[in-house]
Amino acid sequence: MDPAVVGRRVRALREEQGISLSTLARLAGVGKATLSGLEHGTRNPTLETLWAVTAQLGVPFTALLAEPAAEPTVHGTAVTATLLEVFTDTDATYELYRMRVAPGVTQLSPAHAPGVTEHVTVFAGVLRAGPTDAPLTAPAGGHLRWVSDVPHSYAAVGDEEVAASLLLRYPRR
Amino acid sequence: MDPAVVGRRVRALREEQGISLSTLARLAGVGKATLSGLEHGTRNPTLETLWAVTAQLGVPFTALLAEPAAEPTVHGTAVTATLLEVFTDTDATYELYRMRVAPGVTQLSPAHAPGVTEHVTVFAGVLRAGPTDAPLTAPAGGHLRWVSDVPHSYAAVGDEEVAASLLLRYPRR
DNA sequence: CGCTTCCGTTCCGTAAACGGAACAGTCGGG
DNA sequence: CCCGACTGTTCCGTTTACGGAACGGAAGCG
C-alpha cells in the first residue's frame, strides 16, 4: 500500500475543513514535521499518529484507506463501476455504484428489465448518458435519470475522465 | 485508541485461521518480535506493518478498527449517515453517504460553506428535505438537489424510515 | 533419554518516526 | 516600509519500532 495515497487523502480532508497544517498538528497533538511528512507520504506513520489525526478530522480510517480487491468491479469498454452497496426494499432493489467513464469511447449497454431506472450524479467531467436515441448531458455536480428498459449508452464529453455515482433501481416484480 | 485492542484482534484473527505467530510473521515479511509486540499491544505499529499483517490475514484493515472509530456514522436527531466514500477532484471534494432518516422527527442542519450542494437519491420511504423555508419532497427512486449554504432540514414523510444516498459537494475555494 | 522441530518471548543494534526549533514565504495593518 | 502572525518545510537530537538472533518451553519420535 502506498502511504502517499493516505497522505493525499489526509491533506484533502484537512483542506476541505479549512484547517491549516499547523493548527491540525496542534489540535491532534502531533508535531508539524510529523504531519507534513505524513501528508507528503515521506513517512510511515504510526498507528498512534494516524489515530490522533483522523480523530481530530472526525474521519474514520475507512475514508483514508483504499479498499483492497474486496469489492466487485465491472469493467466495460469505457465504463468501470465498483459496487458500493446493495439495498433491498419491499418495493425495489437498489445497487449503488462508483462509476468512471474513460474519454474517447462510448459504451453501449443493452436494455434492462422493464421499469429499471438509472440515477447518476456526476463528480467530475461531463457525462453524456441515457437512451441511445436520446442521451442526456450533465456536468460536474449534475444529475441524470432515465428509464433503462431500452438500449442506453455512456460517454465522456471532452478529454476528461468522468467520475460519478450510479444508482440502479430494480422494481420488485 | 488503545493499541492493545488492535493487538487482541490480530491475535484473534490469526488463531481463527490456525496460523502460528512465526508463520504469519514470515508470510507477512515482518519480524516475529514485531508481530509479538503488536499482538501484546506493547508496540505502536507502523502503517506499513499493519498493512503487511492485515493483507496476509486477508482482512481489509477496517476489520481491526471496525468496532471503535470505524463507525464513520454521523448521528443526529433524525438522521444517521454513514460515510461510504470521499472523492477529491481538481474542482471539488465529494462525500458520499448512506443516509437513514427516522420517521416522526425533523432534523435541522446549519448552513454549510458557500457553494456547497447536496444531492439525495431516495431508496425507500418518502423524504422531505432541503432549505428549511422551502423543502423539497421525493418518493422512493426520486432525486433531490439543493444548495446547502442556508439552514436546511431532513424529515421522513409518513411512518416509514427513509433510506437514501447523500452526496455532498464542496467546491474548491 | 536425547534429538529435532516447532512454538512464542526477549534481547539488542540499527533504522527511522517522533516533536521542538529554526527556516523562508505570505498576508494584513500601522 | 517594517513588523507581527501566520503558512508549510526542513533540520536535528531523542525516542522507539524494526528484524535477526538467541532464548526457554512443549511436543513428537527413535
mmCIF file of C-alpha atoms in Angstrom, chain A residues 7-116:
data_model
loop_
_atom_site.group_PDB
_atom_site.id
_atom_site.type_symbol
_atom_site.label_atom_id
_atom_site.label_comp_id
_atom_site.label_asym_id
_atom_site.label_seq_id
_atom_site.Cartn_x
_atom_site.Cartn_y
_atom_site.Cartn_z
ATOM 1 C CA GLY A 7 -1.183 11.359 2.730
ATOM 2 C CA ARG A 8 -3.109 12.873 -0.142
ATOM 3 C CA ARG A 9 -6.396 11.957 1.460
ATOM 4 C CA VAL A 10 -5.401 13.480 4.767
ATOM 5 C CA ARG A 11 -4.402 16.667 3.049
ATOM 6 C CA ALA A 12 -7.605 16.758 1.047
ATOM 7 C CA LEU A 13 -9.703 16.228 4.139
ATOM 8 C CA ARG A 14 -7.814 18.854 6.058
ATOM 9 C CA GLU A 15 -8.140 21.483 3.332
ATOM 10 C CA GLU A 16 -11.769 20.597 2.945
ATOM 11 C CA GLN A 17 -12.285 21.648 6.530
ATOM 12 C CA GLY A 18 -10.250 24.780 6.014
ATOM 13 C CA ILE A 19 -7.791 23.896 8.775
ATOM 14 C CA SER A 20 -4.111 24.764 8.438
ATOM 15 C CA LEU A 21 -1.417 22.158 8.855
ATOM 16 C CA SER A 22 -0.086 23.945 11.915
ATOM 17 C CA THR A 23 -3.490 24.072 13.550
ATOM 18 C CA LEU A 24 -4.327 20.458 12.856
ATOM 19 C CA ALA A 25 -0.955 19.375 14.208
ATOM 20 C CA ARG A 26 -1.534 21.317 17.407
ATOM 21 C CA LEU A 27 -5.102 20.050 17.839
ATOM 22 C CA ALA A 28 -4.112 16.472 17.171
ATOM 23 C CA GLY A 29 -1.112 16.730 19.467
ATOM 24 C CA VAL A 30 1.455 15.740 16.860
ATOM 25 C CA GLY A 31 4.465 17.605 15.526
ATOM 26 C CA LYS A 32 4.155 19.733 12.442
ATOM 27 C CA ALA A 33 7.047 17.821 10.950
ATOM 28 C CA THR A 34 5.141 14.607 11.528
ATOM 29 C CA LEU A 35 2.010 15.861 9.845
ATOM 30 C CA SER A 36 3.931 17.416 6.984
ATOM 31 C CA GLY A 37 5.792 14.188 6.339
ATOM 32 C CA LEU A 38 2.601 12.191 6.629
ATOM 33 C CA GLU A 39 0.796 14.285 4.033
ATOM 34 C CA HIS A 40 3.759 14.046 1.680
ATOM 35 C CA GLY A 41 3.954 10.314 2.059
ATOM 36 C CA THR A 42 7.590 10.540 3.082
ATOM 37 C CA ARG A 43 6.888 8.965 6.438
ATOM 38 C CA ASN A 44 5.459 5.683 7.531
ATOM 39 C CA PRO A 45 3.105 6.845 10.225
ATOM 40 C CA THR A 46 2.429 5.078 13.465
ATOM 41 C CA LEU A 47 -0.993 3.810 14.443
ATOM 42 C CA GLU A 48 -0.995 6.351 17.253
ATOM 43 C CA THR A 49 -0.233 9.209 14.868
ATOM 44 C CA LEU A 50 -2.866 8.188 12.351
ATOM 45 C CA TRP A 51 -5.371 7.802 15.122
ATOM 46 C CA ALA A 52 -4.741 11.236 16.535
ATOM 47 C CA VAL A 53 -5.006 12.911 13.148
ATOM 48 C CA THR A 54 -8.096 11.098 11.904
ATOM 49 C CA ALA A 55 -9.858 11.551 15.225
ATOM 50 C CA GLN A 56 -9.257 15.273 15.041
ATOM 51 C CA LEU A 57 -10.517 15.336 11.469
ATOM 52 C CA GLY A 58 -13.607 13.480 12.581
ATOM 53 C CA VAL A 59 -12.948 10.941 9.868
ATOM 54 C CA PRO A 60 -12.779 7.171 10.135
ATOM 55 C CA PHE A 61 -9.878 5.145 8.854
ATOM 56 C CA THR A 62 -12.217 3.882 6.181
ATOM 57 C CA ALA A 63 -12.038 7.216 4.446
ATOM 58 C CA LEU A 64 -8.248 7.029 4.286
ATOM 59 C CA LEU A 65 -7.647 3.530 3.118
ATOM 60 C CA ALA A 66 -8.335 2.419 -0.389
ATOM 61 C CA GLU A 67 -10.348 -0.716 -0.251
ATOM 62 C CA PRO A 68 -8.439 -3.784 -1.443
ATOM 63 C CA ALA A 69 -9.926 -6.012 -4.123
ATOM 64 C CA ALA A 70 -12.785 -6.938 -1.839
ATOM 65 C CA GLU A 71 -15.245 -5.036 -3.982
ATOM 66 C CA PRO A 72 -16.747 -6.419 -7.140
ATOM 67 C CA THR A 73 -15.803 -4.287 -10.108
ATOM 68 C CA VAL A 74 -17.418 -4.294 -13.521
ATOM 69 C CA HIS A 75 -15.253 -3.327 -16.468
ATOM 70 C CA GLY A 76 -16.563 -2.295 -19.851
ATOM 71 C CA THR A 77 -15.189 -0.660 -22.941
ATOM 72 C CA ALA A 78 -15.391 2.801 -21.391
ATOM 73 C CA VAL A 79 -17.017 2.301 -18.000
ATOM 74 C CA THR A 80 -15.509 0.925 -14.801
ATOM 75 C CA ALA A 81 -18.010 0.525 -11.996
ATOM 76 C CA THR A 82 -17.464 -0.720 -8.448
ATOM 77 C CA LEU A 83 -20.370 -1.821 -6.351
ATOM 78 C CA LEU A 84 -20.555 0.144 -3.120
ATOM 79 C CA GLU A 85 -23.783 -1.081 -1.692
ATOM 80 C CA VAL A 86 -26.880 -3.136 -2.352
ATOM 81 C CA PHE A 87 -30.093 -2.153 -0.712
ATOM 82 C CA THR A 88 -33.195 -4.304 -0.742
ATOM 83 C CA ASP A 89 -36.561 -2.830 -0.024
ATOM 84 C CA THR A 90 -40.137 -4.050 -0.201
ATOM 85 C CA ASP A 91 -40.699 -2.178 -3.470
ATOM 86 C CA ALA A 92 -37.351 -2.391 -5.204
ATOM 87 C CA THR A 93 -33.708 -3.402 -5.053
ATOM 88 C CA TYR A 94 -31.019 -0.710 -5.379
ATOM 89 C CA GLU A 95 -27.405 -1.034 -6.370
ATOM 90 C CA LEU A 96 -25.126 1.884 -5.702
ATOM 91 C CA TYR A 97 -22.011 2.052 -7.875
ATOM 92 C CA ARG A 98 -18.981 4.243 -8.105
ATOM 93 C CA MET A 99 -18.503 4.826 -11.841
ATOM 94 C CA ARG A 100 -15.673 6.047 -14.031
ATOM 95 C CA VAL A 101 -16.033 6.701 -17.742
ATOM 96 C CA ALA A 102 -12.895 6.933 -19.848
ATOM 97 C CA PRO A 103 -12.854 9.651 -22.520
ATOM 98 C CA GLY A 104 -12.890 8.941 -26.239
ATOM 99 C CA VAL A 105 -15.040 5.825 -26.150
ATOM 100 C CA THR A 106 -18.770 5.262 -25.980
ATOM 101 C CA GLN A 107 -20.097 2.322 -24.059
ATOM 102 C CA LEU A 108 -23.327 0.712 -25.171
ATOM 103 C CA SER A 109 -25.453 -1.197 -22.723
ATOM 104 C CA PRO A 110 -28.413 -3.417 -23.606
ATOM 105 C CA ALA A 111 -31.897 -2.849 -22.216
ATOM 106 C CA HIS A 112 -32.618 -3.898 -18.664
ATOM 107 C CA ALA A 113 -35.844 -5.361 -17.384
ATOM 108 C CA PRO A 114 -38.973 -3.187 -17.627
ATOM 109 C CA GLY A 115 -39.204 -0.449 -15.011
ATOM 110 C CA VAL A 116 -35.499 -0.356 -14.163
#
